[in-house]
mmCIF file of C-alpha atoms in Angstrom:
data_model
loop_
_atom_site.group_PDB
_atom_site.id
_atom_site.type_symbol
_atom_site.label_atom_id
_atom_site.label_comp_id
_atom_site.label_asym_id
_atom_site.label_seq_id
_atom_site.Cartn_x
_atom_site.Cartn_y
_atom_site.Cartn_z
ATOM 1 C CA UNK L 150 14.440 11.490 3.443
ATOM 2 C CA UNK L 151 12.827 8.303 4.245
ATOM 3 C CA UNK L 152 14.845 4.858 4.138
ATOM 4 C CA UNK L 153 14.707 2.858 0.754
ATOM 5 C CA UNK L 154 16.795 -0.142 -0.671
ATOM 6 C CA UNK L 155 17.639 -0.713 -4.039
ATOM 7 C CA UNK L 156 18.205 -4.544 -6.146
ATOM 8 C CA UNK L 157 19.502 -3.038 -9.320
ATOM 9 C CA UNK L 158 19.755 -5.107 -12.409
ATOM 10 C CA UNK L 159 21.851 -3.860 -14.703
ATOM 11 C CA UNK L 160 19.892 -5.415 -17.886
ATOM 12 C CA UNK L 161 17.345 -3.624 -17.760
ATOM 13 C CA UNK L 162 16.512 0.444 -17.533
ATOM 14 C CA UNK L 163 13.132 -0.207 -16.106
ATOM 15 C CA UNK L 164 11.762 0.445 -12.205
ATOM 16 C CA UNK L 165 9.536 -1.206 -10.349
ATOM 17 C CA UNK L 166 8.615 0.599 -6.381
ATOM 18 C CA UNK L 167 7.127 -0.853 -3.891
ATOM 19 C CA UNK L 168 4.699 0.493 -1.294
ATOM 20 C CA UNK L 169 3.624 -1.021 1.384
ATOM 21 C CA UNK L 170 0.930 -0.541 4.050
ATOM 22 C CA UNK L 171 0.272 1.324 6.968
ATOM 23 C CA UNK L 172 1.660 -0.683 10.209
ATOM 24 C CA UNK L 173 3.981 -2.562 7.430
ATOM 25 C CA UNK L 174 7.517 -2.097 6.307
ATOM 26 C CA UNK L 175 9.614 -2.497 3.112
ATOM 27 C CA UNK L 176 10.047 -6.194 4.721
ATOM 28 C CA UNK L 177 6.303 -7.726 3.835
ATOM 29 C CA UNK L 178 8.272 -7.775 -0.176
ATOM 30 C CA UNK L 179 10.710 -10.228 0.525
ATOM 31 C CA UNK L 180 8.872 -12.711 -1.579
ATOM 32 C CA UNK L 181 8.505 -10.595 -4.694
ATOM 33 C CA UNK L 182 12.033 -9.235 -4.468
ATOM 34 C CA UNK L 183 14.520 -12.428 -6.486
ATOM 35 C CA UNK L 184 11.807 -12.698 -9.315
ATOM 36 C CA UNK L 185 11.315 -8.673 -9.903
ATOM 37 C CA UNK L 186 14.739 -8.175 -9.573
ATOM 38 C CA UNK L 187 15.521 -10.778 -12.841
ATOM 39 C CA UNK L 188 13.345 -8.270 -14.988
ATOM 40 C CA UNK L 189 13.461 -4.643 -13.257
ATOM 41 C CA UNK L 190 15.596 -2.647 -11.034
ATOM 42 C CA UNK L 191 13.458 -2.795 -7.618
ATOM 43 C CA UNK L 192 13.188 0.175 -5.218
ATOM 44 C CA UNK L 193 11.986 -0.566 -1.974
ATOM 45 C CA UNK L 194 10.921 2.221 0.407
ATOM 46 C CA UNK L 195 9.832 1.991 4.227
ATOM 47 C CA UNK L 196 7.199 5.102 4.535
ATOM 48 C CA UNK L 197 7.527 7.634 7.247
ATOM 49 C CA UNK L 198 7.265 5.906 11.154
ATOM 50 C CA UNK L 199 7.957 2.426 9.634
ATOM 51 C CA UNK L 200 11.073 -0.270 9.128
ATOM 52 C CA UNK L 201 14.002 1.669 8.871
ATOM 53 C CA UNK L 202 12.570 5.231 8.426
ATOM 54 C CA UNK L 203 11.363 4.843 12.204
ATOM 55 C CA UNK L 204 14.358 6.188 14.306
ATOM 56 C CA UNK L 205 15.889 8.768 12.029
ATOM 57 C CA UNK L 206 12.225 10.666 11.242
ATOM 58 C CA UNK L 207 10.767 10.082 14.589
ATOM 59 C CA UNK L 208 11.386 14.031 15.558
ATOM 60 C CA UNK L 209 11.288 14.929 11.960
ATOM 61 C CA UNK L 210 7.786 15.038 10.985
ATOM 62 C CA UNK L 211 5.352 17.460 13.996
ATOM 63 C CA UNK L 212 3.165 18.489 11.048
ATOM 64 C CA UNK L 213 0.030 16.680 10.510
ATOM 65 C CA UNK L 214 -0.024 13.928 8.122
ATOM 66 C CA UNK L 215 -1.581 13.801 4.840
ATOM 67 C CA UNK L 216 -1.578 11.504 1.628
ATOM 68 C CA UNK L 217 -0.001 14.788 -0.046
ATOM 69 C CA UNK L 218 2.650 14.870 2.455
ATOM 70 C CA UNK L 219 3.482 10.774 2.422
ATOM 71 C CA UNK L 220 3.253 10.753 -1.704
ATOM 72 C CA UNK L 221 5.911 13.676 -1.678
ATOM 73 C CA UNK L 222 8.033 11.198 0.658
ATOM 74 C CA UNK L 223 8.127 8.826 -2.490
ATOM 75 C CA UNK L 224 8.724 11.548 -5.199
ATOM 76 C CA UNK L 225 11.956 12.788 -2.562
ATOM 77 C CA UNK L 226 13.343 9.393 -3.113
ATOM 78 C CA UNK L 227 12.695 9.353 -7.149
ATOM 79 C CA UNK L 228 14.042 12.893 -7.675
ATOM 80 C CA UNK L 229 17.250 11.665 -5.411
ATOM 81 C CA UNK L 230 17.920 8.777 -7.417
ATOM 82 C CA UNK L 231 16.439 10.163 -10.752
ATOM 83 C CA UNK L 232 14.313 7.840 -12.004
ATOM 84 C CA UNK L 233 12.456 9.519 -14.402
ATOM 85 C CA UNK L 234 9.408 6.989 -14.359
ATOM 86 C CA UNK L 235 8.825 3.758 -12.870
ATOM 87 C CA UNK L 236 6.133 1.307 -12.150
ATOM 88 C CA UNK L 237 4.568 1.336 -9.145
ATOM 89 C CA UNK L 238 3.512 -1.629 -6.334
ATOM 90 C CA UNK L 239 1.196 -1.077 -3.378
ATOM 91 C CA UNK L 240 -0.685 -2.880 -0.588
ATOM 92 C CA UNK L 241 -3.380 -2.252 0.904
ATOM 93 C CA UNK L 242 -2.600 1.492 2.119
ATOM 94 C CA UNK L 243 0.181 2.003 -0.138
ATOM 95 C CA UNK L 244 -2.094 1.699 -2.905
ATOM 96 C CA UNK L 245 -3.822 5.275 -1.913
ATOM 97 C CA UNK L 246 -0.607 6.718 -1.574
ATOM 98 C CA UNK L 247 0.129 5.182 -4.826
ATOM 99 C CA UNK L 248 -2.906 6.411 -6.223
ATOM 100 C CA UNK L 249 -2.377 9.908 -4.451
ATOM 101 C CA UNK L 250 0.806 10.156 -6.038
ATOM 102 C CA UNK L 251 -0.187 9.709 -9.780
ATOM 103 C CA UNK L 252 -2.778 12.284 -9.221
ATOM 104 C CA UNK L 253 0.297 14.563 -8.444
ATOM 105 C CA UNK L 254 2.900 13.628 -10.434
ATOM 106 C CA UNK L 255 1.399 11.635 -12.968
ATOM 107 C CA UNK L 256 4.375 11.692 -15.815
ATOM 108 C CA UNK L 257 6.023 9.642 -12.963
ATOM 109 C CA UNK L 258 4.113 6.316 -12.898
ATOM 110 C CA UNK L 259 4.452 4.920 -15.510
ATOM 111 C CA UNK L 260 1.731 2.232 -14.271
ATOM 112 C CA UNK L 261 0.192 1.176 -11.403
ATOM 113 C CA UNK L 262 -0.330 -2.318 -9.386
ATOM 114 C CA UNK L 263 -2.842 -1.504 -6.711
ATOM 115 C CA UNK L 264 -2.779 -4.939 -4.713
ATOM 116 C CA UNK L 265 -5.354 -5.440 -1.285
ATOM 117 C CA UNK L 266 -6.541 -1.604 -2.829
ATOM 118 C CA UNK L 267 -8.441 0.379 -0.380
ATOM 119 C CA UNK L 268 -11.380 2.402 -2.901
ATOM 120 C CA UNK L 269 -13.921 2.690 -0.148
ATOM 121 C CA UNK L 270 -14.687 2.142 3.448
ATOM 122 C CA UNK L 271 -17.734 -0.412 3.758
ATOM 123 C CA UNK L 272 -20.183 -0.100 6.689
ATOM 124 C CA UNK L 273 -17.643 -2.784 8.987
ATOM 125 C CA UNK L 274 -14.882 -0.622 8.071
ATOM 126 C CA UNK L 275 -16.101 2.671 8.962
ATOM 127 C CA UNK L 276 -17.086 1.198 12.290
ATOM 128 C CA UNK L 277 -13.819 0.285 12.599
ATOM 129 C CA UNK L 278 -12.287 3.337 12.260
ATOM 130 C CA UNK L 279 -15.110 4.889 14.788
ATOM 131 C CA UNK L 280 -13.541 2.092 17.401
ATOM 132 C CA UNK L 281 -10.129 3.649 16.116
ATOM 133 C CA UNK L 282 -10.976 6.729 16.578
ATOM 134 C CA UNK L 283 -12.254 6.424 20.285
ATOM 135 C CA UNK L 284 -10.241 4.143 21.818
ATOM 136 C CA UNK L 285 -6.812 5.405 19.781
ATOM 137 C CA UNK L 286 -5.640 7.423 23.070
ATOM 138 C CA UNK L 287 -6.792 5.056 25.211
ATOM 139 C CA UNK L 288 -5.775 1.417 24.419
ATOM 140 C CA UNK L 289 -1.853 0.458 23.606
ATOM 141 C CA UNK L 290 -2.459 0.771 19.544
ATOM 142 C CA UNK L 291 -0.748 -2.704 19.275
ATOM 143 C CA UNK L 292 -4.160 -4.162 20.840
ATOM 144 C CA UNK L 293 -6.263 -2.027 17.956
ATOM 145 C CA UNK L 294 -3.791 -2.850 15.633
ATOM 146 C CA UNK L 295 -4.282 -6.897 16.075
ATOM 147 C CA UNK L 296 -7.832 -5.880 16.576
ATOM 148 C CA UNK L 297 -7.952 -4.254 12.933
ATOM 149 C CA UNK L 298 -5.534 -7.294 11.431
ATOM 150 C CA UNK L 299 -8.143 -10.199 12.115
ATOM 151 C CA UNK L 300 -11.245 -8.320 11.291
ATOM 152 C CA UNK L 301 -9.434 -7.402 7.648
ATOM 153 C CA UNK L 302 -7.885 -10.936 7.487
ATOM 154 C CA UNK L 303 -10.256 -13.262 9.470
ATOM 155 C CA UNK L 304 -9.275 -17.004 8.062
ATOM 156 C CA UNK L 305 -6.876 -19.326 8.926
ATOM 157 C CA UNK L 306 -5.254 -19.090 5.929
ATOM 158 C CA UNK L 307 -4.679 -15.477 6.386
ATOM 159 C CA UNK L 308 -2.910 -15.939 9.437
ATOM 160 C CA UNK L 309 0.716 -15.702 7.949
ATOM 161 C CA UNK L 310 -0.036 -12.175 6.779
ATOM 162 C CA UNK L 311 -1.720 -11.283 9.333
ATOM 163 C CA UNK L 312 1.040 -12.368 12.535
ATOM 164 C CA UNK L 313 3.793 -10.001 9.201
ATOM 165 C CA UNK L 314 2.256 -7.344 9.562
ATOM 166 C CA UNK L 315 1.587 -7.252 13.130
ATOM 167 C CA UNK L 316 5.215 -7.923 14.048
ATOM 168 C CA UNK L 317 6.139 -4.822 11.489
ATOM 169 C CA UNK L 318 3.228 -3.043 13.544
ATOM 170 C CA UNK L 319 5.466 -3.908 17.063
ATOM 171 C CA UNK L 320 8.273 -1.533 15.581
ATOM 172 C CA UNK L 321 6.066 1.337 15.583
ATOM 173 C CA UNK L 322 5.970 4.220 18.074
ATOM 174 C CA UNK L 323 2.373 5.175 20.043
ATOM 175 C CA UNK L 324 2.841 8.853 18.606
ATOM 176 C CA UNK L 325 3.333 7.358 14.951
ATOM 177 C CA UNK L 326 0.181 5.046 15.030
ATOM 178 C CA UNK L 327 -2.273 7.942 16.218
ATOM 179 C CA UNK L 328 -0.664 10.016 13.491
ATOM 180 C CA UNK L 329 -1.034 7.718 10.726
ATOM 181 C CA UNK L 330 -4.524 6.772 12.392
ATOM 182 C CA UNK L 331 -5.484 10.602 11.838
ATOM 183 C CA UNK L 332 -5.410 10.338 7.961
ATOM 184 C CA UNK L 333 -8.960 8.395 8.328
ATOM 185 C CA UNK L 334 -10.149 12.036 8.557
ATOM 186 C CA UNK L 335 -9.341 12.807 5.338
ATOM 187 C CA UNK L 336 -9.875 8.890 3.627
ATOM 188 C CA UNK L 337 -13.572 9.062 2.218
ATOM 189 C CA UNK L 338 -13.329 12.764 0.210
ATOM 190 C CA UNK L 339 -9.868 11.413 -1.241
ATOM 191 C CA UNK L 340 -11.260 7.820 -2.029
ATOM 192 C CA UNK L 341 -14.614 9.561 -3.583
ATOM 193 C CA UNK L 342 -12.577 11.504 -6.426
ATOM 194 C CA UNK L 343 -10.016 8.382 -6.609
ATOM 195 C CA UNK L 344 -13.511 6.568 -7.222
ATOM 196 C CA UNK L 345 -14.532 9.095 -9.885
ATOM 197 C CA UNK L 346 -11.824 9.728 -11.440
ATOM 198 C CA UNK L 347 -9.862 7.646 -14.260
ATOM 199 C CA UNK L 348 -6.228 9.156 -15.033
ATOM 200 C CA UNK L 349 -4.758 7.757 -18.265
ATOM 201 C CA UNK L 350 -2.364 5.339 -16.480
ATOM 202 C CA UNK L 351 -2.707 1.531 -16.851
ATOM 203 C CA UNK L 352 -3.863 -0.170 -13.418
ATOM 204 C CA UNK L 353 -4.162 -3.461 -12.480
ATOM 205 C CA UNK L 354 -6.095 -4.330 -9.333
ATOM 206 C CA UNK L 355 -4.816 -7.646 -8.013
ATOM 207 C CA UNK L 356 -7.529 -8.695 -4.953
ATOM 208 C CA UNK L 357 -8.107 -11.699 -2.920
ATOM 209 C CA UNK L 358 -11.316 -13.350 -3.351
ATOM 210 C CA UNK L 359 -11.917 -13.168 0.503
ATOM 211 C CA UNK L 360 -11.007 -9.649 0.570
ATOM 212 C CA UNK L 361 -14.133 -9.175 1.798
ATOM 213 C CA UNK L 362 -14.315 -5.665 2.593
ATOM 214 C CA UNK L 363 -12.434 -4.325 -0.192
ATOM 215 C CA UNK L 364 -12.821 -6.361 -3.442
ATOM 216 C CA UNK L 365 -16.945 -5.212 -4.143
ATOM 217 C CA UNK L 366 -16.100 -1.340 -4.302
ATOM 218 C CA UNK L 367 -13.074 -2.683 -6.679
ATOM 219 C CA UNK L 368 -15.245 -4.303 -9.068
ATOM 220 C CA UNK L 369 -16.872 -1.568 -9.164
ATOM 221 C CA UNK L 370 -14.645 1.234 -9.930
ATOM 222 C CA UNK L 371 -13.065 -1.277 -12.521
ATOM 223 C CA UNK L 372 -16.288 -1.624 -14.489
ATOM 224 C CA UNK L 373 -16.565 2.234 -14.511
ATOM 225 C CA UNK L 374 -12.893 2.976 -15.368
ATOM 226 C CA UNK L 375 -12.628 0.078 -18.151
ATOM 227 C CA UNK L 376 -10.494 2.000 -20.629
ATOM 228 C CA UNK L 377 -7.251 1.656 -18.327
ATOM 229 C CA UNK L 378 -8.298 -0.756 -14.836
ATOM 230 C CA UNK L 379 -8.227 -4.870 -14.847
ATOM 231 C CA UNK L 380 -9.027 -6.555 -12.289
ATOM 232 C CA UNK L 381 -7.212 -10.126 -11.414
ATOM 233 C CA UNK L 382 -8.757 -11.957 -8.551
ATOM 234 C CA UNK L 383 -7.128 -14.529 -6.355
ATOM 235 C CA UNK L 384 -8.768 -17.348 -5.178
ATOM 236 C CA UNK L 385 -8.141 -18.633 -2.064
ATOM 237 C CA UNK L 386 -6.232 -15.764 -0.689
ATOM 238 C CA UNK L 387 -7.467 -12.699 1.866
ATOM 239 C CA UNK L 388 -6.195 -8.799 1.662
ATOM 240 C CA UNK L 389 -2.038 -9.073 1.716
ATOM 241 C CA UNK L 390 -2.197 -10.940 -1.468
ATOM 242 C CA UNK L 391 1.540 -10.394 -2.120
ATOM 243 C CA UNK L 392 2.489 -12.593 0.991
ATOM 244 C CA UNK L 393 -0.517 -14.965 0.663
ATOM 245 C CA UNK L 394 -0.177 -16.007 -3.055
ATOM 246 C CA UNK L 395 3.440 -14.812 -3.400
ATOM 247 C CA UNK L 396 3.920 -16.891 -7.038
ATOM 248 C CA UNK L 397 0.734 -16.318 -8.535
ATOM 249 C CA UNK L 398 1.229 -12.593 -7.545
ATOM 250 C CA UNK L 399 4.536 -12.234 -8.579
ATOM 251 C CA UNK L 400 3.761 -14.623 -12.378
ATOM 252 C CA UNK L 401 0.623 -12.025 -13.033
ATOM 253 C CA UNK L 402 2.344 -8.486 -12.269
ATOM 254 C CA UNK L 403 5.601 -9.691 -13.717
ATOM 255 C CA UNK L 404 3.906 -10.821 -17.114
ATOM 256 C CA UNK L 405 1.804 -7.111 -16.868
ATOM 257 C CA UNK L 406 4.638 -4.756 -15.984
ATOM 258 C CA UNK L 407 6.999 -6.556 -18.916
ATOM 259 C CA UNK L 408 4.025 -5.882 -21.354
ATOM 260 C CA UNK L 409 4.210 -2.138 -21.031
ATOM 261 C CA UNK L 410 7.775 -1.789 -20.547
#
């Protein structure tokens, strides 16, 4: 089972999980955690490879990796603790496995905050992930990983999140990056039906107004799903908007999470 952490309030019978990205760990929440935690029980989880699910999985996974296979990580650690719903909180990545998951299981979630969401790769990023793709047995993936961290988040005042997340990145193994970098394969069928399909579970997208890459093919899908997506923008503020805007993040989902709770 992967590693997860729980802040329980005993208040309330509501959950709120948290998902973070790929190269990330549990870790990049530690500014949402003392404010969630005064409304919701919080359940933190570090995906397969990452933070504290690194050593004791490293042997434990030799399939290949799919979204399937991550979102059934999550819904281990739900059944375990049985939670019978919760609310759910990605970044960047973890919002497809987020969104993977309530195509699954979606009785589960009971809704979803897709933050820095990932609903299409633009022309930039599917270059990138031909770089990736060439280079990933080549070059030391911490070099493509800082590569892929300051085309996403460019500006200076994306630096902070960008230096988090490539310090979470160090803790990874060579083995783990390529595997995780192999679900690219598989990332434009499973964003095309995320794109066409609306389930009937509230969304918010929260998206940085730099987000360059990511916030036009948001707007989009919004516009087409309008009986259950919003879309807040943050000005100011790149991809990780969680670490970047931490109070205006946190005031937003807080006051949308306690409105269908």
């Amino acid at each position: 089972m992967i590693s997860y952490t729980i802040y329980k309030n005993e208040a309330s019978a509501e959950w709120v999980t948290f998902v973070h990205g790929a190269g990330g760990s549990s870790s990049i929440w530690f500014k949402q955690i003392r404010d969630f935690q005064k409304h919701f029980n919080v359940l933190l989880l570090d995906l397969r490879g990452h933070g504290n699910s690194n050593e004791q999985i490293k042997t434990a996974f030799k399939q290949k990796y799919t979204f399937k296979s991550i979102a059934n990580d999550v819904i281990e650690v739900i059944d375990h603790l049985q939670i019978e719903r919760s609310h759910f909180v990605g970044i960047s990545l973890g919002s497809i496995v987020i969104r993977q998951l309530a195509e699954m299981y979606p009785t589960r979630i009971k809704s979803m905050i897709l933050g820095g969401a990932i609903l299409k790769m633009n022309f930039r990023s599917q270059i990138l992930m031909r770089l990736g793709n060439t280079f990933k047995y080549v070059l030391p993936y911490l070099v493509l990983y800082k590569f892929f961290a300051f085309v996403i988040m460019p500006k200076k005042n994306h630096k902070n999140a960008r230096l988090l997340f490539i310090n979470e990145a160090k803790k990874l193994y060579q083995k783990e990056f390529i595997k995780w970098f192999k679900l690219t394969a598989e990332i434009n069928p499973v964003l095309r039906w995320f794109r066409q399909v609306e389930l009937d579970i509230p969304t918010l997208y929260v998206m940085g107004e730099e987000d360059y890459m990511f916030l036009p093919s948001v707007r989009q899908v919004v516009a087409n799903h309008a009986k259950t997506a919003e879309l807040f923008v943050i000005q100011n503020c790149g991809h990780v908007v969680n670490v970047e805007q931490p109070l205006i993040f946190n005031e937003k989902v807080i006051g949308y999470l306690k409105a269908r709770s």
